[in-house]
Amino acid sequence: MFLTRWFGWALLFFSMFVASRGLADTPRLPNFVIIFTDDQGYADVGCYGAQGFQTPNLDRMARNGVRFTSFYVAQAVCGASRAALLSGCYPNRIGLLGAPNHRATHGIHPDEEILPELLKEKGYATAMFGKWHLGHRPPFLPTRHGFGVYFGLPYSNDMWPFHPETPSFYPPLPLIENERVIAENPDQTQLTTWYTERAVAFIRQNRDRPFFLYVAHAMPHVPLFVSEKFRGHSQQGLYGDVIEEIDWSVGQILQTLQELDLAEHTLVIFTSDNGPWLSYGNHAGSAGPLREGKGTTWEGGVRVPCIMQWPGRIPAGTVCHELAATIDLLPTLVRLAEARLPRRTIDGKDIWPLISGQPGARTPHETYYYYWNRELQAIRSGPWKLHFPHTYRSLDGPPGQDGKPGKYTQKRCGLELYNLEKDIGETNNVAEQHPQIVERLQELAQQARLDLGDSLQGITGKNIRPAGHVTE
Ligand code: MG
């Protein structure tokens, strides 16, 4: 009798021990933090060559992880770029183009499955703080597409009654909490601080479960605003101050992860939505050696800084020169989260071998498409980039100053071939010297046109899908 009871207790304790060990040994799913800035140029981070301001936190993140030199957004404009990041698709595939304003009646289609939805399905806590731009009508808001919590601006921070050129066009700019407008024309000097405070609080609240945090700063998109704590902080006026405040924000997030012992469980990704808005002169950033900026398919428009850290999983201090893109984040993150891919076709590929520095890892993209709206303006394969004849905006006259833009002129580009490995600035058109490469890239472009369309050629793609629409 005594022995039986003793054996029973022993069995119970043994099984509890096994169960608790089992739980402790189950590796937790990783957390993800994506920090997405607005119109920050390729050279607007210290470790990418910034002059006149400091980004110690981003530089440290690069020393602790990997820095990409050939990282692309899908289109050089806010709305389309954000749609690509969250959907894993070229934005023309899902009908989200340009930078929709308050009049837009479209947004992300309810049948699209975007990153937060897929992670939420796996039990992730999800939050977004910042600029959305996938549709501001209720059915399109972040909370209807997988984010448990939302606080931020539904579209660009210049779409308000203080616009330097068209103030009377815009109604007051809404600041939204979940689905409720809580302020109009909010104090933009506080945006970076508010987003940061909420990001830190969200991490603390969810320290014991996997989470996905998306911080989409309004800055450094014009109009530039900075809080008192960073005013006059840099050597490069307001633009430099704004970047230094963003860097502080990155530091707050990294420090919180460290404090809570979450750094080793968290992949942190920093990148920008498109290149610098050059017509704003001293209120624009710099693309460094790259040609042109926002609103073009030259490298300065679409190639952006990108830094990732995950101690223990990403080797410290590495640099990746292979082509990777924001559309790749969805398939990469859902695989790391053991989640599923969307049911519909996407364009991104798993780039974990590049991120984690696997020896000999190569870009999964044989070709990368440079669309502007529905125009296929260029295509890249390996080091080669072929531009198709198109018009683009360029700054000929004086740049703008202190928040007032200069005037762009329209320029025309022909059939032009560049070797980006030798000529990152796209200065030397070598199309005549390499007719076979031009021909090969033309064939690859034809596949893009059949799939996604090309308004330059009057072709409608076979596999494009509509955006969601509401009637007003
Ligand atoms: Mg932008």
mmCIF file of C-alpha atoms and ligand atoms in Angstrom, residues 37-40 76-79 81-82 131 133 156 221 272-275 277 294, ligand 1:
data_model
loop_
_atom_site.group_PDB
_atom_site.id
_atom_site.type_symbol
_atom_site.label_atom_id
_atom_site.label_comp_id
_atom_site.label_asym_id
_atom_site.label_seq_id
_atom_site.Cartn_x
_atom_site.Cartn_y
_atom_site.Cartn_z
ATOM 1 C CA THR A 37 11.307 55.043 -42.224
ATOM 2 C CA ASP A 38 9.919 57.356 -44.884
ATOM 3 C CA ASP A 39 12.047 58.829 -47.704
ATOM 4 C CA GLN A 40 15.340 58.142 -45.902
ATOM 5 C CA ALA A 76 9.826 54.502 -55.134
ATOM 6 C CA VAL A 77 6.719 55.915 -53.496
ATOM 7 C CA CYS A 78 5.198 55.560 -50.038
ATOM 8 C CA GLY A 79 1.898 53.734 -50.554
ATOM 9 C CA SER A 81 6.236 50.509 -51.220
ATOM 10 C CA ARG A 82 4.337 49.783 -47.980
ATOM 11 C CA LYS A 131 2.076 55.396 -41.282
ATOM 12 C CA HIS A 133 -1.058 53.850 -46.451
ATOM 13 C CA SER A 156 1.380 60.800 -45.614
ATOM 14 C CA HIS A 221 9.095 62.601 -44.997
ATOM 15 C CA SER A 272 13.309 52.829 -45.631
ATOM 16 C CA ASP A 273 10.305 52.981 -47.988
ATOM 17 C CA ASN A 274 12.052 54.807 -50.866
ATOM 18 C CA GLY A 275 14.890 57.181 -51.689
ATOM 19 C CA TRP A 277 12.653 63.452 -52.099
ATOM 20 C CA LYS A 294 12.210 59.134 -54.888
HETATM 21 MG MG MG B 1 8.228 57.436 -48.761
#
